[in-house]
Short mmCIF file of C-alpha atoms (C1' of nucleotides) in Angstrom, two decimals:
data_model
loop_
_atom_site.label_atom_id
_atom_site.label_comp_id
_atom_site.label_asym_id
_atom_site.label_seq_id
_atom_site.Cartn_x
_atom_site.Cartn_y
_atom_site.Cartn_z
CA UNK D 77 -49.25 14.79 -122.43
CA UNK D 78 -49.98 15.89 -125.91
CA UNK D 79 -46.87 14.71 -127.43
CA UNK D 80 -47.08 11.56 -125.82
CA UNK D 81 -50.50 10.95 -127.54
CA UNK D 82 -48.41 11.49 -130.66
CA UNK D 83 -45.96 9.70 -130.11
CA UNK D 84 -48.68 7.07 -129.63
CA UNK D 85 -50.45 8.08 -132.94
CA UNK D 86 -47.20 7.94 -134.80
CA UNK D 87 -46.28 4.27 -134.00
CA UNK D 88 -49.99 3.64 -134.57
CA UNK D 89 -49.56 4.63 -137.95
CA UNK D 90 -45.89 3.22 -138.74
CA UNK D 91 -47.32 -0.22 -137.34
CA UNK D 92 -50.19 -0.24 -139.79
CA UNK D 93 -47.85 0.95 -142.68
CA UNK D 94 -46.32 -2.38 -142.80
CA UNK D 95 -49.70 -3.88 -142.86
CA UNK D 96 -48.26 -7.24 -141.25
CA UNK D 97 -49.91 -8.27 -138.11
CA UNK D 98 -47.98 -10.95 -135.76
CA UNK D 99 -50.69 -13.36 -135.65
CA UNK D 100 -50.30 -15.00 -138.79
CA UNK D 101 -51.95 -18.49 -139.20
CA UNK D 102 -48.90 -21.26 -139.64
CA UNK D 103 -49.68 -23.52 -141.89
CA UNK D 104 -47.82 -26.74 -143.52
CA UNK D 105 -49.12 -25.36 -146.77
CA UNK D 106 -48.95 -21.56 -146.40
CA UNK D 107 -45.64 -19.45 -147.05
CA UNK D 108 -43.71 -19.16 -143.86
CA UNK D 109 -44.05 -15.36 -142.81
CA UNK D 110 -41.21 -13.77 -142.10
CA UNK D 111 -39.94 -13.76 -138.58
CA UNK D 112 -39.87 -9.82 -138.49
CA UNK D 113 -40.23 -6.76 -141.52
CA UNK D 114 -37.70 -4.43 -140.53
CA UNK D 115 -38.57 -1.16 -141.84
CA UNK D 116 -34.83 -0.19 -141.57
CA UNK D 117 -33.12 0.65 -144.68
CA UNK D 118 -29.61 0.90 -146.02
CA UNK D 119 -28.33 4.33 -144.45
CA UNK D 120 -28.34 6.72 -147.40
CA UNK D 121 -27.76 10.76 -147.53
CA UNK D 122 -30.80 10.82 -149.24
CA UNK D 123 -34.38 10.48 -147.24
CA UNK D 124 -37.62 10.33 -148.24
CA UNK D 125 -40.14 12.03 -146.09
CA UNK D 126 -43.57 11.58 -146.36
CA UNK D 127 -46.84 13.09 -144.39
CA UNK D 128 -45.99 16.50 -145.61
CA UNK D 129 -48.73 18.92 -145.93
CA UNK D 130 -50.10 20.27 -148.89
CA UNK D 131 -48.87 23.51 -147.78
CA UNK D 132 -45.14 22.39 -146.92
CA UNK D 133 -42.73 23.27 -149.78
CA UNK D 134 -39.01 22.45 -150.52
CA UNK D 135 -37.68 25.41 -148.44
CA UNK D 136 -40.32 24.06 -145.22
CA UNK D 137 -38.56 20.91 -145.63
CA UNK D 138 -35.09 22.26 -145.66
CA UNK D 139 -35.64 24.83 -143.05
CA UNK D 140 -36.90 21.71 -141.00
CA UNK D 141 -34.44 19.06 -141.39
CA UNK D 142 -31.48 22.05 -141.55
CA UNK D 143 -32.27 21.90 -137.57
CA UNK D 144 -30.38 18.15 -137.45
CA UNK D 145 -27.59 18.25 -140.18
CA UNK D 146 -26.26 19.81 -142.87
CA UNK D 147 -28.88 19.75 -145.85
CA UNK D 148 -27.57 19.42 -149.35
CA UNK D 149 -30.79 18.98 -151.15
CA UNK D 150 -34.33 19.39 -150.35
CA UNK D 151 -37.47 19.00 -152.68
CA UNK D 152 -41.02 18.68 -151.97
CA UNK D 153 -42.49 16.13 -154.95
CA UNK D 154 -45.50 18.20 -156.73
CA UNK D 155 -47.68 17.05 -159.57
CA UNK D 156 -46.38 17.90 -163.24
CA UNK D 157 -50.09 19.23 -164.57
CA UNK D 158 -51.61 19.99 -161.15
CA UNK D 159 -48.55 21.63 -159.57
CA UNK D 160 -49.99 20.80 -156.09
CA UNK D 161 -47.74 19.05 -153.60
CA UNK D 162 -48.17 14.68 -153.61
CA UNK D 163 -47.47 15.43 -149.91
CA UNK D 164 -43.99 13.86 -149.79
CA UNK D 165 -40.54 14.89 -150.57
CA UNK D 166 -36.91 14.33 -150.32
CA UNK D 167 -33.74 15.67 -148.21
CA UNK D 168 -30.19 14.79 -148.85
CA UNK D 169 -27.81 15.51 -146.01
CA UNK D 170 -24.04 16.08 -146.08
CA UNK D 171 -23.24 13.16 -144.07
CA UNK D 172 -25.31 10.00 -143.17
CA UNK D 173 -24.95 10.72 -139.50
CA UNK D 174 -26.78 13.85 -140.43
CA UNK D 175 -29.14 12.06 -142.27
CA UNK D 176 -30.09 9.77 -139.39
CA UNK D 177 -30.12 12.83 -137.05
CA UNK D 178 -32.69 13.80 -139.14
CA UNK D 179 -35.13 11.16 -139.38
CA UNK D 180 -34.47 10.75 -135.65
CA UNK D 181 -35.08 14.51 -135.47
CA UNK D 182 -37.97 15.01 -137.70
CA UNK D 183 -39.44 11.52 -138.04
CA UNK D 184 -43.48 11.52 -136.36
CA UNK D 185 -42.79 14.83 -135.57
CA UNK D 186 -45.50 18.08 -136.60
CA UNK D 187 -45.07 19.84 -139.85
CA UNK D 188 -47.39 22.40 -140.90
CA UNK D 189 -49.73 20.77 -139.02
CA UNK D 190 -48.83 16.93 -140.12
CA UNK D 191 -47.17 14.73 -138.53
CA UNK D 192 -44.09 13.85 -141.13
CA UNK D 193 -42.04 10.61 -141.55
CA UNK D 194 -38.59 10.90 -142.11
CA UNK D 195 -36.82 7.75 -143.72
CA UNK D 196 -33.79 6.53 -145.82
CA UNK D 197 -35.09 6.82 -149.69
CA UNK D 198 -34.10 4.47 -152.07
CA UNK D 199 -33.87 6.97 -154.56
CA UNK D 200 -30.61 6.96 -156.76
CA UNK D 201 -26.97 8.14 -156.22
CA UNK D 202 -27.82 11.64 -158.27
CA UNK D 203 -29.30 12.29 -161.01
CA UNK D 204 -29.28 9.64 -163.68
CA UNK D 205 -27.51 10.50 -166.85
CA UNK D 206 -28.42 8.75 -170.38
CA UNK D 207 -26.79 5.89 -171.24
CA UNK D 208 -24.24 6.65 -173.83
CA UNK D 209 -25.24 4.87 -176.89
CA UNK D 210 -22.84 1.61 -177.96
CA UNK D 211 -20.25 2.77 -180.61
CA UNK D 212 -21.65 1.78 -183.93
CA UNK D 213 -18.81 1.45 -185.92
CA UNK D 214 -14.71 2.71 -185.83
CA UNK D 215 -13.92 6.32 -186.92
CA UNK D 216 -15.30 7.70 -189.89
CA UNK D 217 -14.85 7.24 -193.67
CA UNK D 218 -13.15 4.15 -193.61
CA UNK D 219 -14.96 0.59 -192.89
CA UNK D 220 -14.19 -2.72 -194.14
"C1'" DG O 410 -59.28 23.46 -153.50
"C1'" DC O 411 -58.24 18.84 -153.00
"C1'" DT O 412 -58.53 13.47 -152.00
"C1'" DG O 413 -53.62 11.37 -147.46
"C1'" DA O 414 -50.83 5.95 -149.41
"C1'" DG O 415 -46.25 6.12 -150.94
"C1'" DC O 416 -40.60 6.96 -153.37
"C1'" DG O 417 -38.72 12.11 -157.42
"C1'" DG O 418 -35.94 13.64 -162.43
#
DNA sequence: GCTGAGCGG
């Protein structure tokens, strides 16, 4: 009964994420709405995860999603000058059929007392090197 | 210690 109730709650507050309600006014003049948002993403290894608790850390998150699929990477995003947790993180799985185990695992499900939401990120490949910096000129000590 | 939508480095 009580997980039903959060099941409930969860789609309550997945459906007012997207803040788009179905009876939108058609007008000649107004921008068509469109049909349906999809809050699917592009499968990706890497999923953001939001709803955390201030409490839940990096190894909470691992430990959690490590249940579904292989985790690579797990990080719980904290504050640079606070240090305290924004309440969200990220996990990157092996595979992306661990990844979606995962969010189908752990997404409006209790962590540390929240209820978490488990999602593709659109976060980058890896880590994002500098940009090498255009040659300036051809080897040294000789220029015409 | 913590605010409770969102996307890190």
């Amino acid at each position: 009964m009580a997980m039903a109730m959060a099941v409930a709650v969860v789609r309550a507050l997945k459906a007012g994420r997207s803040g788009i309600s179905r009876f939108s006014t058609f007008s000649a003049l107004s921008p068509p709405p469109p049909a349906e948002a999809p809050p699917n993403a592009e499968p990706d290894t890497n999923l953001f995860v939001s709803g955390l608790s201030k409490r839940t850390t990096s190894e909470g998150l691992r430990e959690a999603f490590a249940k579904f699929g292989e985790v690579i990477s797990a990080k719980v995003v904290t504050d640079r000058v606070s240090g305290y947790s924004k309440g969200f993180g990220f996990v990157r799985y092996a595979t992306l059929e661990d990844a979606a185990k995962g969010i189908e695992g752990m997404d409006g499900k209790f962590l540390d007392g929240w209820v978490i939401f488990a999602e593709y990120a659109r976060s980058r490949p890896t880590t994002p090197p500098p940009p090498p910096p255009p040659p300036s000129e051809g080897p040294s000590g000789h220029q015409t």
